[in-house]
mmCIF file of C-alpha atoms and ligand atoms in Angstrom:
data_model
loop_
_atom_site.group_PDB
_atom_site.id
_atom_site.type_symbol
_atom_site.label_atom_id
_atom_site.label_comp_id
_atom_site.label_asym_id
_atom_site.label_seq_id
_atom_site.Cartn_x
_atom_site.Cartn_y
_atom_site.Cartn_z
ATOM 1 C CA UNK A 1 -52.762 -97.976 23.749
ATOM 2 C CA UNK A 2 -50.333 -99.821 21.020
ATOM 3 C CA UNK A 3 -48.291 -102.654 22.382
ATOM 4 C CA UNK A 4 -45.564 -100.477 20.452
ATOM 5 C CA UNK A 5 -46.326 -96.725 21.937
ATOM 6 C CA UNK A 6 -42.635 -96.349 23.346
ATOM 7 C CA UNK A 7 -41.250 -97.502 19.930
ATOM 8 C CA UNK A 8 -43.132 -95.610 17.917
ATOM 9 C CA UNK A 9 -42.713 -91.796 20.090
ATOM 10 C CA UNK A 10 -38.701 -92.790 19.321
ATOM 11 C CA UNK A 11 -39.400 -93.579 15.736
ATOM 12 C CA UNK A 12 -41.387 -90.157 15.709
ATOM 13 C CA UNK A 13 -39.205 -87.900 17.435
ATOM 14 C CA UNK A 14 -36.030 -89.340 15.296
ATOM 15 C CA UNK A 15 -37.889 -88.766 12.089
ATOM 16 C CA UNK A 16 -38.113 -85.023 13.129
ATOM 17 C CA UNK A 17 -34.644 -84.780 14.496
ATOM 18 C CA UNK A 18 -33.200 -81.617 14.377
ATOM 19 C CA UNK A 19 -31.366 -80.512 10.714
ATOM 20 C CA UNK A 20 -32.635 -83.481 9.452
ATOM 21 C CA UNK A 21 -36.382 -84.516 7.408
ATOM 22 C CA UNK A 22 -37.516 -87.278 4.993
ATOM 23 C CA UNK A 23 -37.272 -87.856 1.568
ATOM 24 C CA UNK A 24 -40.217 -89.126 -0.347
ATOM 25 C CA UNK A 25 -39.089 -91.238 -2.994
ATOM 26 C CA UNK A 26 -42.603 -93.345 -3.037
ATOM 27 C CA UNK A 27 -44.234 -92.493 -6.515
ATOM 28 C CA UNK A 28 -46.045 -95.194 -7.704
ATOM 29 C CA UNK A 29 -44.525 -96.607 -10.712
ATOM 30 C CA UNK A 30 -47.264 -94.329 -12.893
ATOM 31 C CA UNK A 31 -46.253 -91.399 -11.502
ATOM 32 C CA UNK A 32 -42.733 -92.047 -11.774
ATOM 33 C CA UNK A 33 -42.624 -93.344 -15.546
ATOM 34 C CA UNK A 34 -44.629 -90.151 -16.287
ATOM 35 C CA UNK A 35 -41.456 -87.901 -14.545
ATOM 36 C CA UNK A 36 -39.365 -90.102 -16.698
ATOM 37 C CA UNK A 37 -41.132 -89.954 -19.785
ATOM 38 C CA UNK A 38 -40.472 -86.195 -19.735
ATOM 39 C CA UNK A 39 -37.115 -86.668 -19.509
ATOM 40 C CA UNK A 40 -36.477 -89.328 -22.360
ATOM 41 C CA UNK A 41 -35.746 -91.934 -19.829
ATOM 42 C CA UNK A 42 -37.122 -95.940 -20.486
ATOM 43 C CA UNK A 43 -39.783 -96.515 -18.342
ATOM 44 C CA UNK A 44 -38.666 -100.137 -17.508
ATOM 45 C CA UNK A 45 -38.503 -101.790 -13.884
ATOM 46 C CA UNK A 46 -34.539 -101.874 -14.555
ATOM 47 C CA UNK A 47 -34.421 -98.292 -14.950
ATOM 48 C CA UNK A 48 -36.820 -97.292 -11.656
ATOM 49 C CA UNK A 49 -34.366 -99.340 -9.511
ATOM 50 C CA UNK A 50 -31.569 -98.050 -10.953
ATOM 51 C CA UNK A 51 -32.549 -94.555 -10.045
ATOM 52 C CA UNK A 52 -33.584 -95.639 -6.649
ATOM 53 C CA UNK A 53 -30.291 -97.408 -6.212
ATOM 54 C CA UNK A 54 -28.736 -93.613 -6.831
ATOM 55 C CA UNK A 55 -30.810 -92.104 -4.322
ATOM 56 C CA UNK A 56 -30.016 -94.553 -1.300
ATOM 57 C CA UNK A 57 -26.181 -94.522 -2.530
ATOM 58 C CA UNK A 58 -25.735 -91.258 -2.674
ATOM 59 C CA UNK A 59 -22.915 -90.575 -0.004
ATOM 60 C CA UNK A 60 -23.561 -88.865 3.183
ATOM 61 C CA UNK A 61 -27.145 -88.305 2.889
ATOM 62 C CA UNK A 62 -27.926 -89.707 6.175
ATOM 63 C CA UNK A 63 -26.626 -85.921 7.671
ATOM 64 C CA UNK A 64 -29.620 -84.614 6.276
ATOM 65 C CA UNK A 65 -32.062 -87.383 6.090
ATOM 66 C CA UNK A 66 -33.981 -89.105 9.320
ATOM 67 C CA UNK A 67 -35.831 -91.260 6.861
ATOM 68 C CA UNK A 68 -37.117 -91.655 3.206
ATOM 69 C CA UNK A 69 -40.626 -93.291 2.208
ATOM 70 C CA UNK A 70 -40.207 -96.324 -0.186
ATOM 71 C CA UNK A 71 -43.278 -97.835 -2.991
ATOM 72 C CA UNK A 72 -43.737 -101.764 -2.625
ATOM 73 C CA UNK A 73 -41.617 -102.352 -5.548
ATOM 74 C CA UNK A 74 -38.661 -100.201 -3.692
ATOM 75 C CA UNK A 75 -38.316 -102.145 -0.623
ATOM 76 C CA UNK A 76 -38.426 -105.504 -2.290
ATOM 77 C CA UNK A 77 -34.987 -104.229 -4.540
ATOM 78 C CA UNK A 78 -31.420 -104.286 -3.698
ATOM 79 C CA UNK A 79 -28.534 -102.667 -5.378
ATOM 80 C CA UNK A 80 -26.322 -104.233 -8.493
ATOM 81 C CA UNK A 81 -24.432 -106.370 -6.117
ATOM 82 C CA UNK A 82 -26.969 -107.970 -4.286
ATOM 83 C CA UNK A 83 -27.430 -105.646 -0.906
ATOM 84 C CA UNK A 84 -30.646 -104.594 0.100
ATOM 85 C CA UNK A 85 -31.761 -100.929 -0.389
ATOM 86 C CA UNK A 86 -33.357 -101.179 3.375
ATOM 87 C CA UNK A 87 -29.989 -102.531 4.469
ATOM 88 C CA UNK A 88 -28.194 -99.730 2.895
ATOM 89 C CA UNK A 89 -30.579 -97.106 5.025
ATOM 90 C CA UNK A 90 -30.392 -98.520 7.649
ATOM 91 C CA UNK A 91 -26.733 -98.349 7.654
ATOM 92 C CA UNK A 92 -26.824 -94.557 7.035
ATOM 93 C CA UNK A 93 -28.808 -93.692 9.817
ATOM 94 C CA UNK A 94 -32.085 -93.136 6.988
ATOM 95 C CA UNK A 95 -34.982 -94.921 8.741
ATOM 96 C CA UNK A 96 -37.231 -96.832 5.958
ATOM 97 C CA UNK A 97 -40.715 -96.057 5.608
ATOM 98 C CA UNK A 98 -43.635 -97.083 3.331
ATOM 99 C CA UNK A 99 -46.629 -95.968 1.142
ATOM 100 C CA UNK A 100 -49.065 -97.533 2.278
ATOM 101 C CA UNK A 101 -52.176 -95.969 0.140
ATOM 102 C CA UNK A 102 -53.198 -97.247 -3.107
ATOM 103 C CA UNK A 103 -53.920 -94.084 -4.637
ATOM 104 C CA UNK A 104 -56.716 -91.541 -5.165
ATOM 105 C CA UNK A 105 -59.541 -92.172 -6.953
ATOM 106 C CA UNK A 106 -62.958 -90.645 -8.347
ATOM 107 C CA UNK A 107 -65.338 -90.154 -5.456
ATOM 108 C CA UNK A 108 -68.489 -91.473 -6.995
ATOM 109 C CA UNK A 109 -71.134 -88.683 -6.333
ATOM 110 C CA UNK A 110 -68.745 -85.849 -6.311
ATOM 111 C CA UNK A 111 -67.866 -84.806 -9.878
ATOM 112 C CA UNK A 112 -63.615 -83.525 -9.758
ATOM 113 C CA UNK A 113 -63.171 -85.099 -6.216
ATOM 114 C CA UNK A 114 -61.241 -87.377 -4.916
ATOM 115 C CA UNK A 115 -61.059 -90.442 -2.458
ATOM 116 C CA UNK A 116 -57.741 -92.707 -1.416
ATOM 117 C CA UNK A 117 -57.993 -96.592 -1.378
ATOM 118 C CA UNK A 118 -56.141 -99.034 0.425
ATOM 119 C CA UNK A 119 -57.558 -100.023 3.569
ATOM 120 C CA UNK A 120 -59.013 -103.608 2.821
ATOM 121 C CA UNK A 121 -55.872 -106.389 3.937
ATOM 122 C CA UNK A 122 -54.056 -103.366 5.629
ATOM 123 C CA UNK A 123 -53.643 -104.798 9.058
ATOM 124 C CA UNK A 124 -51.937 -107.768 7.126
ATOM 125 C CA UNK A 125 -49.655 -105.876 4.598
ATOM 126 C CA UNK A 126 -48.555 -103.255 7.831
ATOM 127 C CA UNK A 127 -47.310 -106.539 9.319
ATOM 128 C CA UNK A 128 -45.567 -107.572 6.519
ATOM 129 C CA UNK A 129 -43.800 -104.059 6.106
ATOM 130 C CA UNK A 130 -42.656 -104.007 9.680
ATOM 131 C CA UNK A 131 -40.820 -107.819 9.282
ATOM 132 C CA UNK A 132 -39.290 -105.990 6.639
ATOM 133 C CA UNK A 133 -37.575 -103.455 8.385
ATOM 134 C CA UNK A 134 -40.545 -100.552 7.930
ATOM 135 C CA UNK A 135 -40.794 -97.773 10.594
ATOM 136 C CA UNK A 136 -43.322 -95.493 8.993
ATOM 137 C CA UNK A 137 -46.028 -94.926 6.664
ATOM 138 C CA UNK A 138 -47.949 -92.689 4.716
ATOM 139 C CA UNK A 139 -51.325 -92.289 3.256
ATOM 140 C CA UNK A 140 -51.715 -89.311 0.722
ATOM 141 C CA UNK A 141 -55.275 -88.086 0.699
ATOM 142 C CA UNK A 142 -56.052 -84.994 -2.317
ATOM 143 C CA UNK A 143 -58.604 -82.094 -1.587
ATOM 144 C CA UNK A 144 -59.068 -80.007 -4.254
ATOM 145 C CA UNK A 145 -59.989 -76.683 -4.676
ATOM 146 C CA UNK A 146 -61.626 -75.855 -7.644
ATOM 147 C CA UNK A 147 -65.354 -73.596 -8.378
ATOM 148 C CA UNK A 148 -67.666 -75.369 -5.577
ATOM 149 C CA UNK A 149 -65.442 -77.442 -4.156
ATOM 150 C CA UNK A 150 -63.940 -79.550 -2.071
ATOM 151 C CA UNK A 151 -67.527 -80.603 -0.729
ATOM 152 C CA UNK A 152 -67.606 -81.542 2.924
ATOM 153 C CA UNK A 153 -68.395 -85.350 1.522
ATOM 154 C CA UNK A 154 -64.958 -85.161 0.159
ATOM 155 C CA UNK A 155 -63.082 -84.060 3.036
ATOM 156 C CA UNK A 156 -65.298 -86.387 5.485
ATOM 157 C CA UNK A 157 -64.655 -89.688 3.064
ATOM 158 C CA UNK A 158 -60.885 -88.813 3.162
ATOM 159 C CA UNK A 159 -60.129 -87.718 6.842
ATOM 160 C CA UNK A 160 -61.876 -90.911 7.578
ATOM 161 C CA UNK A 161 -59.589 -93.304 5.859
ATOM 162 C CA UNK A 162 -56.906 -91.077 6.890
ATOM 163 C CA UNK A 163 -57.947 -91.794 10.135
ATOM 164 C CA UNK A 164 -58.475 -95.481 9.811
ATOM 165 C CA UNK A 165 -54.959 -96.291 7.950
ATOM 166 C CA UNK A 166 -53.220 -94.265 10.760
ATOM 167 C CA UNK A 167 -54.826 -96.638 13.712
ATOM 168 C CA UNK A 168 -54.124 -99.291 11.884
ATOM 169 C CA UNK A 169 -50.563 -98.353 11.485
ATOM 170 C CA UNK A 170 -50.106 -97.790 15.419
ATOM 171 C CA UNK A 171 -51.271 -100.908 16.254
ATOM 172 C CA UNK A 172 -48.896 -102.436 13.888
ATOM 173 C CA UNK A 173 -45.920 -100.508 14.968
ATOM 174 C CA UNK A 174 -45.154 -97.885 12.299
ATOM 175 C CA UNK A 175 -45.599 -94.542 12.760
ATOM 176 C CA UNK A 176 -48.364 -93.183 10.698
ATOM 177 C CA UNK A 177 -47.416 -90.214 7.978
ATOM 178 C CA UNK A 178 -50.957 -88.245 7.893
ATOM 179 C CA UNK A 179 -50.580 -86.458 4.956
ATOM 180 C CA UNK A 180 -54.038 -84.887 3.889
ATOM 181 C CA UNK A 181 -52.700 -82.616 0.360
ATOM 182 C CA UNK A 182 -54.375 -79.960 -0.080
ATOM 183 C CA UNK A 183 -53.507 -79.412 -4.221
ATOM 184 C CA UNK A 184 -51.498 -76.375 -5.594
ATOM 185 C CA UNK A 185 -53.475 -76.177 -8.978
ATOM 186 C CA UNK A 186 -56.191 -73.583 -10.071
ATOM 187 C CA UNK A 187 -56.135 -69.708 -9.193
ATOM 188 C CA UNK A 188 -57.192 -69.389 -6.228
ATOM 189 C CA UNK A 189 -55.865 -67.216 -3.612
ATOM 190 C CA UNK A 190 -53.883 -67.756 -0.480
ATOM 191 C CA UNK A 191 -57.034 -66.946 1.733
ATOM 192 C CA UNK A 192 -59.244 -69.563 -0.238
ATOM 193 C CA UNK A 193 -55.793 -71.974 0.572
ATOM 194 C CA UNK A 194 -55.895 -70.938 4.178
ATOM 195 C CA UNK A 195 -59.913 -72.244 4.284
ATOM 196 C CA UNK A 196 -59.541 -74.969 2.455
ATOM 197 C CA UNK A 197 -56.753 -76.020 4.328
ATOM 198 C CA UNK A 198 -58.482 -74.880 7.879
ATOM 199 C CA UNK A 199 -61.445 -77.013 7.448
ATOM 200 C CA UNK A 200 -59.278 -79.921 6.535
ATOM 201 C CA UNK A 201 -57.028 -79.662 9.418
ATOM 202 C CA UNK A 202 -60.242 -79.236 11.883
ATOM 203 C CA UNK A 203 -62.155 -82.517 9.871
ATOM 204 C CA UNK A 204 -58.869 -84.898 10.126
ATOM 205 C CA UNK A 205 -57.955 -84.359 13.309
ATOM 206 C CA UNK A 206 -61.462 -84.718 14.563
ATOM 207 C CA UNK A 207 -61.447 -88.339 12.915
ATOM 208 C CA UNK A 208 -58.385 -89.094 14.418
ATOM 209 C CA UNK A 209 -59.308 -88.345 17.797
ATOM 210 C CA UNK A 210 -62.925 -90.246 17.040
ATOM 211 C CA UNK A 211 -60.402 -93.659 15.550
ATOM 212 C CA UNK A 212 -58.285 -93.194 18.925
ATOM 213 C CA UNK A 213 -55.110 -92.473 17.037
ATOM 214 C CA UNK A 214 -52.135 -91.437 19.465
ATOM 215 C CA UNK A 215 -51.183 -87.577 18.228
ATOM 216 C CA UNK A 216 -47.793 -88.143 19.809
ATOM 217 C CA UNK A 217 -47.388 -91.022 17.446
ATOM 218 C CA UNK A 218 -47.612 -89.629 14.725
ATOM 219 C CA UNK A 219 -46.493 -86.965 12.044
ATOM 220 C CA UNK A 220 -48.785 -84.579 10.096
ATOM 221 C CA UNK A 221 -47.963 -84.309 6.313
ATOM 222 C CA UNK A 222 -49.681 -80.963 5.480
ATOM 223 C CA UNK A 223 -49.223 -79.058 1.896
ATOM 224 C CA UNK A 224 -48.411 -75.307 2.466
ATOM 225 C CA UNK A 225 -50.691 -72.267 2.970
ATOM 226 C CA UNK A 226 -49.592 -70.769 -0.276
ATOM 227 C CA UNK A 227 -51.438 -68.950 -3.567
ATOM 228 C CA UNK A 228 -52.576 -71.498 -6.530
ATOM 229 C CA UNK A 229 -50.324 -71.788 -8.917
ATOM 230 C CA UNK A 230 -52.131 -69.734 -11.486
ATOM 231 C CA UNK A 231 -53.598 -67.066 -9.182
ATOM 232 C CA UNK A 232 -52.686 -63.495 -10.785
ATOM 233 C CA UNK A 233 -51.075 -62.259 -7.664
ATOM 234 C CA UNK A 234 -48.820 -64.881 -5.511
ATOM 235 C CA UNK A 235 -48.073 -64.507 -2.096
ATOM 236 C CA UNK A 236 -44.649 -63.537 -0.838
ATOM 237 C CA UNK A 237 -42.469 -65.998 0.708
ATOM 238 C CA UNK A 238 -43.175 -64.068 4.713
ATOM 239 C CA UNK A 239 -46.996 -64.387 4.295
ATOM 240 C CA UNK A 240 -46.838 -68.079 2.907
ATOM 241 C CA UNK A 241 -45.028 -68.603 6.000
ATOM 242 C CA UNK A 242 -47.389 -66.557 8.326
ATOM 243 C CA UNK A 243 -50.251 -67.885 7.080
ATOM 244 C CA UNK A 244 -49.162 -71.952 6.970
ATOM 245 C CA UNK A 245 -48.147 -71.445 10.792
ATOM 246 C CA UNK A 246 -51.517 -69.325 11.594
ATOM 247 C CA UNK A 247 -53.528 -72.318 10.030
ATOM 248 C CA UNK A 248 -51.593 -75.037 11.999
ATOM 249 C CA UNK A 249 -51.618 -73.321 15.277
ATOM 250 C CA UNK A 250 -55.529 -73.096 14.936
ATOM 251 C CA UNK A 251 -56.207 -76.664 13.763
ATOM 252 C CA UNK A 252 -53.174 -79.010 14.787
ATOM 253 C CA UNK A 253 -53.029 -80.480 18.705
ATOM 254 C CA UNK A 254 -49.575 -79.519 20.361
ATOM 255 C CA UNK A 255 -49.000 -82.963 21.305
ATOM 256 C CA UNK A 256 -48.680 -84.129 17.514
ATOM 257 C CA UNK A 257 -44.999 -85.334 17.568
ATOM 258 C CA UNK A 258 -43.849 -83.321 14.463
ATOM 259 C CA UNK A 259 -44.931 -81.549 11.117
ATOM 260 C CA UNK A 260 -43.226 -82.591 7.708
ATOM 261 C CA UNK A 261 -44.449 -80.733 4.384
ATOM 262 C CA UNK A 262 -45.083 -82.226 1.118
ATOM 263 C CA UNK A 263 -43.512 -79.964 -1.381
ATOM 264 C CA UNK A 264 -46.597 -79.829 -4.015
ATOM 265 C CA UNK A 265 -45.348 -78.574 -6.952
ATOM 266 C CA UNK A 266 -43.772 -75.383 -5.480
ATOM 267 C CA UNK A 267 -39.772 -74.985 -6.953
ATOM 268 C CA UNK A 268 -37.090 -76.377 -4.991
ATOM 269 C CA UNK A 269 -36.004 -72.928 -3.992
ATOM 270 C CA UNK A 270 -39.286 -71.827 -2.589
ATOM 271 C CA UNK A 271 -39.818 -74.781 -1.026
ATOM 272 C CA UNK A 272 -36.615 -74.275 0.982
ATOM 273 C CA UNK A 273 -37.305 -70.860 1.537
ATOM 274 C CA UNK A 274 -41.117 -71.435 2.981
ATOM 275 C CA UNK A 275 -39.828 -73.902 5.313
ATOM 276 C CA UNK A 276 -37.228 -71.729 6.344
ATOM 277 C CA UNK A 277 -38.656 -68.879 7.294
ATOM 278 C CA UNK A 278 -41.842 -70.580 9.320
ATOM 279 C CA UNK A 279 -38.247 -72.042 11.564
ATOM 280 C CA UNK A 280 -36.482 -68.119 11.723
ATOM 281 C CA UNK A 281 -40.174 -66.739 12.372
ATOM 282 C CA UNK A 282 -42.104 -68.884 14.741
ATOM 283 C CA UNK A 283 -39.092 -71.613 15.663
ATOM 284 C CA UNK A 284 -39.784 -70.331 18.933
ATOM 285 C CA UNK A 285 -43.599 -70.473 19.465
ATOM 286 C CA UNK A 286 -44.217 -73.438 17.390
ATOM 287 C CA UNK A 287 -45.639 -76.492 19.518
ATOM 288 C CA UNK A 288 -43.584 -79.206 17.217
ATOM 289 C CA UNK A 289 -40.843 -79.297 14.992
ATOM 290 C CA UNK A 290 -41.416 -78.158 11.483
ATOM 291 C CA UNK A 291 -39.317 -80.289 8.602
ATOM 292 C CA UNK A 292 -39.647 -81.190 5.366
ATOM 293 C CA UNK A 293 -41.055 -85.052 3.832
ATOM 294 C CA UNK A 294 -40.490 -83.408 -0.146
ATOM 295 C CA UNK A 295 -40.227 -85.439 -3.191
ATOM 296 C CA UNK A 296 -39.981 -83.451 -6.510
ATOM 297 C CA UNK A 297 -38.011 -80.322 -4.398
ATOM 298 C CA UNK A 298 -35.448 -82.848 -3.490
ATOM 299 C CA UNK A 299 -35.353 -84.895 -6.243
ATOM 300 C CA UNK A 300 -36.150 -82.823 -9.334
ATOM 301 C CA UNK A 301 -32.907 -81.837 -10.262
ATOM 302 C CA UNK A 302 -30.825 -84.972 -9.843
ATOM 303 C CA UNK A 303 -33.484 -86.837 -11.682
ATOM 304 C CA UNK A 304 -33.059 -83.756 -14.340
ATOM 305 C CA UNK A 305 -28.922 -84.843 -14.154
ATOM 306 C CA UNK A 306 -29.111 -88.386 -14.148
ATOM 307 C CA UNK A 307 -31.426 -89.079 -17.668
ATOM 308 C CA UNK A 308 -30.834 -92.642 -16.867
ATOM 309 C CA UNK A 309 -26.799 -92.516 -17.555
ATOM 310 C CA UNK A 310 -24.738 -94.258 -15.840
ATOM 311 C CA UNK A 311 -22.161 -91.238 -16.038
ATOM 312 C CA UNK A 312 -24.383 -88.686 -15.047
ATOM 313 C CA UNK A 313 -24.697 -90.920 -11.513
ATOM 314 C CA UNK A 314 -22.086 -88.521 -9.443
ATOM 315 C CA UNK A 315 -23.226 -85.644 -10.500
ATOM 316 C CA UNK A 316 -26.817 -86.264 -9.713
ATOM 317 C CA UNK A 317 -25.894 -87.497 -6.455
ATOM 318 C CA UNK A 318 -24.199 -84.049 -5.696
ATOM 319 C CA UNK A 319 -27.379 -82.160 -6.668
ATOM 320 C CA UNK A 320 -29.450 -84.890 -4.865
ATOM 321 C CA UNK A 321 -26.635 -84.146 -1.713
ATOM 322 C CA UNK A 322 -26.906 -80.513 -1.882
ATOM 323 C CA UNK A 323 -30.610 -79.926 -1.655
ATOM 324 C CA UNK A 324 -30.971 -82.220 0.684
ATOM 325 C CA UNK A 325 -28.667 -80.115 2.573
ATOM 326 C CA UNK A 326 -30.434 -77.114 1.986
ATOM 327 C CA UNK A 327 -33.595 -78.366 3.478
ATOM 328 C CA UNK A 328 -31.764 -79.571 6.408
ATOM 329 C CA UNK A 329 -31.108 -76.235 7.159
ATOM 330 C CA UNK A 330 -34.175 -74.831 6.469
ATOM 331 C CA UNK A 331 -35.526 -77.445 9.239
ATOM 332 C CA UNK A 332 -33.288 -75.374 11.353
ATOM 333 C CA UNK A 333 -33.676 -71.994 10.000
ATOM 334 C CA UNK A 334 -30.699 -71.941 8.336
ATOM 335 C CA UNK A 335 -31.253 -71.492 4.733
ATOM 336 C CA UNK A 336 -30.214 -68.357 2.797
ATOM 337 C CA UNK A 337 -30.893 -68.337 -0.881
ATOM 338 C CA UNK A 338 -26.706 -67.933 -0.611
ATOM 339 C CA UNK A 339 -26.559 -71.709 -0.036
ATOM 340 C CA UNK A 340 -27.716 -72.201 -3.861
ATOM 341 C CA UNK A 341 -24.541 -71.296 -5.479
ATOM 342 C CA UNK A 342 -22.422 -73.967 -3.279
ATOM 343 C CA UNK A 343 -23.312 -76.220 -5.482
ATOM 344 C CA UNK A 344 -21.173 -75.097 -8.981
ATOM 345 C CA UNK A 345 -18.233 -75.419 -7.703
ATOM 346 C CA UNK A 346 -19.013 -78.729 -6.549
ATOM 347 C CA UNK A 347 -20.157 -79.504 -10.168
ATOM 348 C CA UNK A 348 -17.315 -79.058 -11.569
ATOM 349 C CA UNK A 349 -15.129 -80.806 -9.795
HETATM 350 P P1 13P B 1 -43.886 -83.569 -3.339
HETATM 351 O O1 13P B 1 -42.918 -83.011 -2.344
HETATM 352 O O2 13P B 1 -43.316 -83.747 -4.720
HETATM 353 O O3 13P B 1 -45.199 -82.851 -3.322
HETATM 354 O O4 13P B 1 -44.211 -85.038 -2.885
HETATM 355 C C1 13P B 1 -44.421 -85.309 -1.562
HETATM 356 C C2 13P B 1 -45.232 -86.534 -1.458
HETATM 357 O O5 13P B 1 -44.830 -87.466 -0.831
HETATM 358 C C3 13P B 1 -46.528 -86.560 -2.122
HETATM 359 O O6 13P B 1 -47.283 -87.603 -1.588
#
């Protein structure tokens, strides 16, 4: 058992407090020049702190937040005047966490598949992290579904590493962020989703039983049950949200301490809307609490907003706010599509 079990099932259980989830603002700095590329913005190191400083300033987020996931370069940076942006969390109630993977990669053997590095010096850089002020972690692993794939070598090779970051995490004291993606792209149906995603589910939590990781120690980052984004007929918002619970109940251990869903490309809307209605539908059969760890679905249109002015800061912040709101209701089933037109007025003032 981890010297830090009792810390980290408080960490856990705060991070899926009720009305509140986690904000992944964690893209590497690839991922988030190529978001800012699209949007005319510099891609300079001045410019990535600058947004991050108008995420963790925005006011009141902490109502809505339990915690937001940082990159290395994030935690090390402070605002214009100096103060740390892990100080400023922590002072808003938003507990810091960490990526702690160093990306996928080409699985050699498996032509189109995918593996995620970062395990050699982990033990070491975990440490480091949690001097810092780090409470969680994640570790994004990509299955994708595409004609003959994902192989079982693919799914093995990543539930494995999975498996071996989150041990290493709970010995170090942060609680682990499993978060095995199963990718939105192609045309494939909801049932070939519900599969893939089944099979996943059954292989990572097999290798994290087999590692000795503590499932109430831990959160499960799981991508949707949901149609791919090209496939001729999409599923409704009610069967995304049957099916996603149907897969979890049959593949996720009650005693996991919460559920937190990557967004994945799905629009902000939706994503609200899937999240709420697993929380009106099975709120009260569900084994764990069901919130949301989103990125883009928070983030998208403040970033949109913001196109690296200065002025635009308060009015991204309000869009930044508001969804953030949103989702905090959908964490309690209280979302309604009415909730979307709140923001206007708010705009304009
Ligand atoms: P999205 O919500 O944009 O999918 O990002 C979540 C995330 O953290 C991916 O690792």
């Amino acid at each position: 058992m981890s010297a830090y079990a009792a810390e980290l099932k408080t960490t856990a259980k705060a991070m899926v407090a009720e009305g509140k989830g986690i904000l992944a603002m964690d893209e590497s700095n690839g991922t988030c020049h190529k978001r800012f590329a699209k949007l005319g913005i510099p891609q300079t190191e001045e410019m990535r702190r600058a947004y991050r400083e108008l995420i963790v300033t925005t006011p009141n987020l902490g109502e809505y937040l339990s915690g937001a996931i940082l990159y290395d370069e994030t935690i090390r940076q402070s605002k214009k005047d100096g103060t740390p942006f892990i100080k400023i969390m922590s002072d808003a109630g938003i507990i810091p966490g960490i990526k702690l993977d160093a990306g996928a990669k080409d699985l050699a053997g498996f032509p189109g598949e995918k593996v995620t590095e970062g395990l050699d010096n982990l033990r070491d850089r975990i440490a480091d992290y949690y001097q810092m002020g780090a409470r969680f972690a994640k570790w994004r692993a990509v299955i994708t579904i595409g004609d003959g794939i994902p192989t079982r070598g693919c799914i093995e090779a990543n539930a494995h590493a999975l498996a071996r970051y989150a041990a290493l995490c709970q010995e170090g004291g942060l609680v682990p962020i499993v978060e095995p993606e199963v990718l939105i792209d192609g045309d494939h149906t909801i049932e070939r989703c519900y599969e893939v995603t089944e099979e996943t589910l059954h292989t990572v939590f097999n290798q994290l039983y087999t590692q000795r990781v503590a499932f109430d120690q831990m959160i499960l980052k799981p991508s949707m049950v949901i149609s791919g984004q090209d496939c001729p007929k999409l599923a409704s918002v009610d069967e995304v949200a049957e099916a996603t619970v149907r897969c979890l109940m049959n593949s996720v251990p009650a005693s996991v301490a919460g559920v937190a869903f990557l967004s994945g490309g799905q629009t902000f809307e939706q994503a609200s809307a899937h999240l709420n209605a697993m929380n009106v539908k099975f709120g009260g059969i569900i084994p764990w609490p069901l919130t949301f760890s989103y990125a883009r679905a928070i983030q998208q249109p403040a970033l949109d907003a913001w196109k690296g002015e200065e002025a635009n800061v308060p009015t991204a912040q309000k869009l930044l706010y508001h969804r953030a709101k949103c989702n905090g209701a959908a964490r309690s089933g209280k979302y309604s599509p009415e909730m979307e037109k709140e923001i206007e007025p708010a705009l304009a003032s």
